[in-house]
XYZ file of C-alpha atoms in Angstrom:
398
model
C 0.000 0.000 0.000
C 1.458 3.355 -1.012
C 2.060 5.935 1.710
C 1.365 8.885 -0.559
C -1.671 9.895 -2.582
C 0.643 11.435 -5.209
C 1.907 9.787 -8.387
C 5.374 8.404 -7.715
C 6.805 10.207 -10.743
C 9.286 12.317 -8.784
C 12.214 11.302 -6.590
C 11.442 14.157 -4.206
C 14.019 15.399 -1.712
C 12.845 15.372 1.891
C 12.687 19.158 2.083
C 9.471 21.025 2.897
C 9.857 24.677 2.020
C 7.412 27.096 3.558
C 8.895 30.495 2.719
C 10.956 32.107 -0.013
C 12.648 35.490 -0.042
C 14.931 36.568 -2.876
C 17.412 33.756 -3.521
C 16.714 32.042 -0.195
C 14.259 29.335 0.866
C 13.305 28.320 4.405
C 12.037 24.864 5.392
C 9.310 23.896 7.818
C 12.012 23.175 10.399
C 13.683 26.576 9.853
C 16.658 25.479 7.743
C 17.745 27.992 5.070
C 18.943 27.111 1.571
C 20.406 29.292 -1.143
C 18.323 28.514 -4.226
C 20.608 28.113 -7.241
C 17.976 25.906 -8.890
C 15.362 28.680 -9.073
C 12.528 26.216 -9.595
C 14.462 24.870 -12.626
C 15.134 28.351 -14.043
C 11.600 29.537 -13.295
C 12.042 31.955 -10.387
C 13.803 34.508 -12.560
C 13.435 37.287 -9.987
C 13.779 35.094 -6.913
C 11.078 34.364 -4.385
C 8.360 36.844 -3.381
C 9.735 39.698 -5.469
C 7.785 42.757 -4.211
C 6.827 44.005 -7.705
C 5.481 40.585 -8.740
C 3.651 40.097 -5.450
C 1.982 43.508 -5.774
C 0.966 42.865 -9.396
C -0.518 39.455 -8.580
C -2.353 40.722 -5.474
C -3.813 43.654 -7.387
C -5.022 41.422 -10.221
C -6.351 38.745 -7.835
C -8.540 41.327 -6.123
C -10.100 42.341 -9.435
C -10.370 39.536 -12.003
C -8.929 36.010 -12.207
C -10.274 34.419 -15.352
C -12.688 35.031 -18.214
C -11.292 32.753 -20.996
C -10.189 33.736 -24.473
C -13.789 34.321 -25.506
C -13.094 37.945 -24.572
C -10.362 40.527 -24.990
C -7.866 40.475 -22.128
C -6.034 43.842 -22.034
C -3.015 42.361 -20.258
C -2.516 39.929 -23.165
C -2.345 42.725 -25.700
C 0.099 44.645 -23.521
C 2.415 41.688 -22.878
C 2.194 40.528 -26.495
C 3.104 44.014 -27.750
C 6.073 44.196 -25.383
C 7.417 40.750 -26.326
C 7.120 41.587 -30.018
C 8.809 44.957 -29.542
C 11.720 43.253 -27.770
C 12.198 40.364 -30.218
C 11.923 39.191 -33.836
C 8.220 38.389 -33.392
C 5.035 39.950 -34.754
C 2.520 37.609 -33.091
C 2.185 35.844 -29.730
C 0.032 32.963 -28.439
C -0.033 32.556 -24.641
C 0.052 29.156 -22.944
C 0.384 27.747 -19.428
C 3.742 26.033 -19.911
C 6.761 25.517 -22.104
C 5.627 22.224 -23.562
C 2.330 23.822 -24.628
C 4.250 26.697 -26.197
C 6.291 24.179 -28.176
C 3.175 22.292 -29.235
C 1.846 25.597 -30.539
C 5.089 26.240 -32.445
C 5.006 22.804 -34.091
C 1.330 23.123 -34.979
C 1.960 26.588 -36.394
C 4.828 25.317 -38.555
C 2.760 22.453 -39.946
C -0.244 24.709 -40.525
C 2.021 27.203 -42.364
C 2.895 24.582 -44.965
C -0.669 23.210 -45.091
C -1.979 26.649 -45.998
C 0.617 26.948 -48.744
C -0.586 23.742 -50.359
C 1.995 21.394 -48.845
C 0.151 19.255 -46.277
C 2.883 16.621 -46.651
C 5.374 18.925 -44.907
C 4.965 17.781 -41.297
C 8.406 16.515 -40.267
C 10.309 18.436 -37.599
C 14.087 17.941 -37.381
C 15.447 17.927 -33.819
C 18.757 17.069 -32.156
C 20.005 14.354 -29.841
C 20.096 15.442 -26.204
C 17.191 17.846 -26.647
C 14.381 18.222 -24.148
C 11.186 19.925 -25.250
C 8.676 18.871 -22.596
C 6.558 15.950 -21.451
C 3.511 15.728 -23.710
C 3.371 12.774 -26.078
C 4.399 14.991 -28.987
C 7.179 16.728 -27.123
C 8.777 13.532 -25.770
C 8.833 12.431 -29.413
C 10.446 15.758 -30.348
C 13.090 15.317 -27.644
C 13.650 11.760 -28.776
C 15.218 10.548 -25.501
C 14.458 6.879 -24.874
C 14.208 7.365 -21.105
C 11.207 9.656 -21.610
C 9.622 7.596 -24.427
C 9.782 4.197 -22.727
C 6.417 2.700 -21.867
C 4.237 5.325 -23.487
C 3.293 3.480 -26.638
C 4.089 4.406 -30.228
C 6.318 7.441 -30.617
C 4.364 10.340 -32.085
C 5.137 10.588 -35.777
C 6.741 13.499 -37.530
C 9.935 14.048 -35.534
C 13.415 13.176 -36.821
C 16.250 13.323 -34.292
C 19.705 14.104 -35.679
C 22.832 12.887 -33.904
C 24.517 16.286 -33.632
C 24.181 19.944 -34.631
C 26.083 19.343 -37.854
C 24.958 21.315 -40.886
C 25.760 18.438 -43.250
C 23.518 16.141 -41.201
C 20.710 18.671 -41.454
C 21.201 19.047 -45.225
C 21.061 15.277 -45.649
C 17.903 14.990 -43.532
C 15.845 17.637 -45.341
C 13.346 16.118 -47.756
C 9.933 16.901 -49.232
C 8.238 16.266 -45.875
C 10.405 18.593 -43.783
C 8.458 21.430 -42.190
C 10.906 22.914 -39.692
C 14.026 22.542 -37.580
C 13.582 22.765 -33.799
C 16.573 23.537 -31.585
C 17.536 24.911 -28.156
C 20.284 27.573 -28.513
C 21.697 25.987 -25.350
C 20.511 22.520 -24.353
C 19.476 22.731 -20.708
C 18.276 19.352 -19.512
C 20.702 17.823 -22.003
C 23.613 19.159 -19.939
C 24.039 22.916 -20.618
C 25.432 22.124 -24.066
C 25.977 25.327 -26.042
C 25.181 25.342 -29.733
C 27.785 27.123 -31.883
C 26.350 30.494 -32.996
C 27.867 29.835 -36.415
C 25.764 26.682 -36.684
C 22.598 28.662 -35.908
C 23.470 31.137 -38.666
C 24.114 28.294 -41.105
C 20.831 26.723 -40.027
C 18.970 29.980 -40.673
C 20.444 30.152 -44.182
C 19.646 26.503 -44.886
C 16.040 26.923 -43.727
C 15.606 29.945 -46.018
C 17.094 28.094 -48.985
C 14.696 25.166 -48.487
C 11.545 27.071 -47.547
C 11.328 25.516 -44.083
C 10.888 27.195 -40.702
C 13.361 27.618 -37.859
C 11.978 27.101 -34.347
C 13.888 27.952 -31.164
C 13.127 26.434 -27.783
C 14.014 29.217 -25.342
C 11.845 27.880 -22.542
C 14.885 27.761 -20.251
C 17.251 30.311 -21.817
C 14.746 33.089 -22.512
C 13.861 36.247 -20.557
C 17.345 37.187 -19.424
C 18.797 33.845 -18.283
C 21.909 34.141 -20.485
C 22.397 37.868 -19.926
C 20.442 38.782 -23.041
C 16.667 38.906 -23.211
C 16.879 35.862 -25.517
C 19.881 33.615 -26.131
C 19.478 33.703 -29.930
C 20.397 37.396 -29.959
C 24.096 36.539 -29.571
C 24.070 34.537 -32.808
C 22.193 37.086 -34.903
C 20.190 34.190 -36.391
C 16.525 34.986 -35.806
C 13.901 32.220 -35.811
C 10.463 32.078 -37.410
C 8.945 30.669 -34.232
C 10.082 30.552 -30.626
C 8.708 28.983 -27.450
C 9.320 30.661 -24.100
C 8.093 29.927 -20.559
C 9.733 29.513 -17.118
C 11.346 32.948 -16.580
C 8.543 34.991 -18.128
C 6.206 33.892 -15.317
C 8.716 34.328 -12.500
C 7.094 31.342 -10.756
C 3.578 31.696 -12.162
C 2.609 29.140 -14.876
C 3.054 31.039 -18.141
C 4.404 30.279 -21.588
C 4.207 31.829 -25.017
C 4.744 30.968 -28.662
C 6.263 33.884 -30.570
C 6.048 34.022 -34.360
C 6.666 36.164 -37.375
C 3.611 37.491 -39.197
C 4.233 35.058 -42.073
C 4.665 31.988 -39.851
C 1.470 32.715 -37.896
C -0.656 33.691 -40.901
C -2.439 30.328 -41.165
C -3.417 30.218 -37.473
C -6.914 31.514 -38.074
C -9.891 31.357 -35.656
C -10.610 27.811 -34.524
C -7.221 26.314 -35.369
C -5.786 26.474 -31.843
C -6.802 27.440 -28.326
C -6.223 27.306 -24.590
C -8.727 27.597 -21.766
C -6.365 29.146 -19.238
C -3.574 30.440 -21.476
C -3.070 34.182 -21.137
C -5.508 34.663 -18.269
C -5.448 37.965 -16.359
C -3.415 36.607 -13.426
C -0.662 35.255 -15.679
C -0.607 38.442 -17.762
C -0.249 40.628 -14.686
C 2.767 38.620 -13.538
C 4.306 38.401 -17.016
C 4.093 42.159 -17.455
C 5.580 42.680 -13.994
C 8.515 40.389 -14.857
C 9.210 42.401 -18.002
C 8.996 45.653 -15.989
C 12.034 44.461 -14.040
C 13.995 42.550 -16.690
C 13.762 45.420 -19.200
C 14.897 48.044 -16.668
C 18.112 49.823 -17.663
C 21.083 47.904 -16.322
C 19.241 44.719 -15.307
C 20.680 42.510 -18.060
C 24.090 44.127 -17.471
C 23.838 42.858 -13.896
C 22.999 39.351 -15.152
C 26.025 39.328 -17.463
C 28.363 40.611 -14.737
C 27.029 38.166 -12.143
C 27.269 35.345 -14.667
C 30.874 36.233 -15.518
C 31.839 36.362 -11.835
C 30.163 33.033 -11.101
C 31.683 31.338 -14.150
C 35.174 32.575 -13.217
C 34.783 31.175 -9.715
C 33.465 27.872 -11.047
C 36.480 27.683 -13.365
C 38.718 28.126 -10.318
C 36.882 25.232 -8.635
C 37.498 23.121 -11.729
C 41.221 23.856 -11.402
C 41.138 22.896 -7.709
C 39.165 19.685 -8.261
C 40.339 18.319 -11.631
C 39.409 14.763 -10.657
C 35.796 15.770 -9.991
C 35.076 18.648 -12.417
C 35.664 18.147 -16.137
C 34.261 21.363 -17.584
C 32.367 24.564 -16.820
C 29.568 25.172 -19.326
C 27.047 27.836 -20.181
C 26.488 31.583 -20.403
C 25.114 34.247 -18.109
C 23.390 32.588 -15.152
C 22.658 29.419 -17.111
C 25.711 27.415 -16.049
C 26.715 23.836 -15.412
C 29.550 21.704 -14.101
C 30.316 18.542 -16.064
C 31.453 16.028 -13.489
C 33.238 12.706 -13.304
C 30.685 11.557 -10.711
C 26.889 11.342 -10.991
C 25.582 14.891 -10.416
C 23.138 13.675 -7.776
C 26.126 12.830 -5.538
C 27.435 16.392 -5.661
C 23.884 17.730 -5.338
C 23.383 15.782 -2.098
C 26.635 17.200 -0.720
C 25.571 20.721 -1.803
C 22.266 20.388 0.037
C 24.169 19.474 3.166
C 25.974 22.816 2.735
C 22.714 24.738 2.279
C 22.861 25.071 -1.506
C 20.301 23.921 -4.083
C 21.098 23.125 -7.746
C 19.647 20.867 -10.466
C 21.030 17.682 -12.065
C 20.999 17.391 -15.858
C 22.019 14.946 -18.560
C 25.597 14.300 -19.666
C 26.773 14.183 -16.000
C 26.152 17.886 -15.459
C 25.023 19.788 -12.378
C 23.015 22.817 -13.476
C 23.604 26.071 -11.578
C 20.832 28.586 -12.233
C 20.364 31.219 -9.524
C 17.713 33.923 -9.682
C 18.777 36.704 -12.044
C 18.773 39.066 -9.058
C 21.562 37.136 -7.301
C 24.080 39.236 -5.337
C 27.872 38.958 -5.145
C 27.643 37.777 -1.515
C 25.259 35.005 -2.554
C 27.634 33.932 -5.323
C 30.459 33.803 -2.749
C 28.283 31.639 -0.464
C 27.394 29.283 -3.311
C 30.980 28.829 -4.459
C 32.159 28.118 -0.891
C 29.318 25.585 -0.491
C 30.300 23.942 -3.779
C 33.940 23.829 -2.662
C 32.971 22.137 0.609
C 30.692 19.730 -1.258
C 33.446 18.824 -3.724
C 35.831 18.204 -0.827
C 33.228 15.908 0.742
C 32.804 14.003 -2.525
C 36.571 13.802 -3.025
C 37.028 12.404 0.493
C 34.219 9.920 -0.067
C 35.768 8.849 -3.343
C 39.184 8.426 -1.649
C 37.574 6.443 1.153
C 36.094 4.098 -1.415
C 39.472 3.744 -3.067
C 38.347 5.410 -6.325
């Protein structure tokens, strides 16, 4: 007989948090942890940010939900701001990243359908990708560990072994609708995609009349020190999914598109009951108020540089444990010689939270508001945790 009423789909840590303030969390038994997981890159402005709290309280006291049967002024405002700050002309709001990606894939297929090419449904993706947990998005990610046991893999997704432009050229055929890629793979192990490859991909998509889709669910809204990670490459997409950071902890995602890509998404082709409701729009607009303030992204870049430098020093001090420091801005990772969950357990004992990822990487993603003192605390905690792991490894004769 199970002891919990919850699905056993998570290996939950025995930590019961009851309060969050900035980058810090407090448990039921009054232990404090520095949160360098940020709800898996969600709490972009930390916990209980005063501007977000005020916006949500104000909206909650007035109107929660009406559905998309009516105009929602906050949607228009947030959509206009996202378009003004990106390549996009159109926005569709969702509740999550995986829904935003579903919207992007549907939009790409509908684009070709409307142009008289209903056969163009295939989406090219890349090994190591993670695009969410719906049946379609586990097929898009292509990872066996997420596909196992869930029946036939959804059709229409072709996973390529590596971001190699020759592989993409060889894979494009009459059924190809789009290429879907994360500018930096997050769950896959903070694996950066060469900006030159993204530019070559953009050119190849244009030459073949197919669409380029970015998954910026994790990297978007300031995480890399730019509003969107693609900006550093100069290769703009046709479609882009965002989520996580734009809600600052509130469930919110969005599919951004050019006018041409979204043209075939006419009334009745897509929808969401909750997507873009007044509560989510109030929080999303409040997040942008802060992230678009003068100097905010400069702070993210400076904090990211400081943290990466200190992580590089740790790598030099622990060469038998740390193989590589990866990532940009505050979207960083340590590739380890040990399973990341071992270092994570040692970090928790030091009062630091992080996130494991694929390819033996520990993800380090603090709130974008992180201070220098908090970075110093985190690095010292990591150092102590690495020493613990090194001693444990020596004890076991490794």
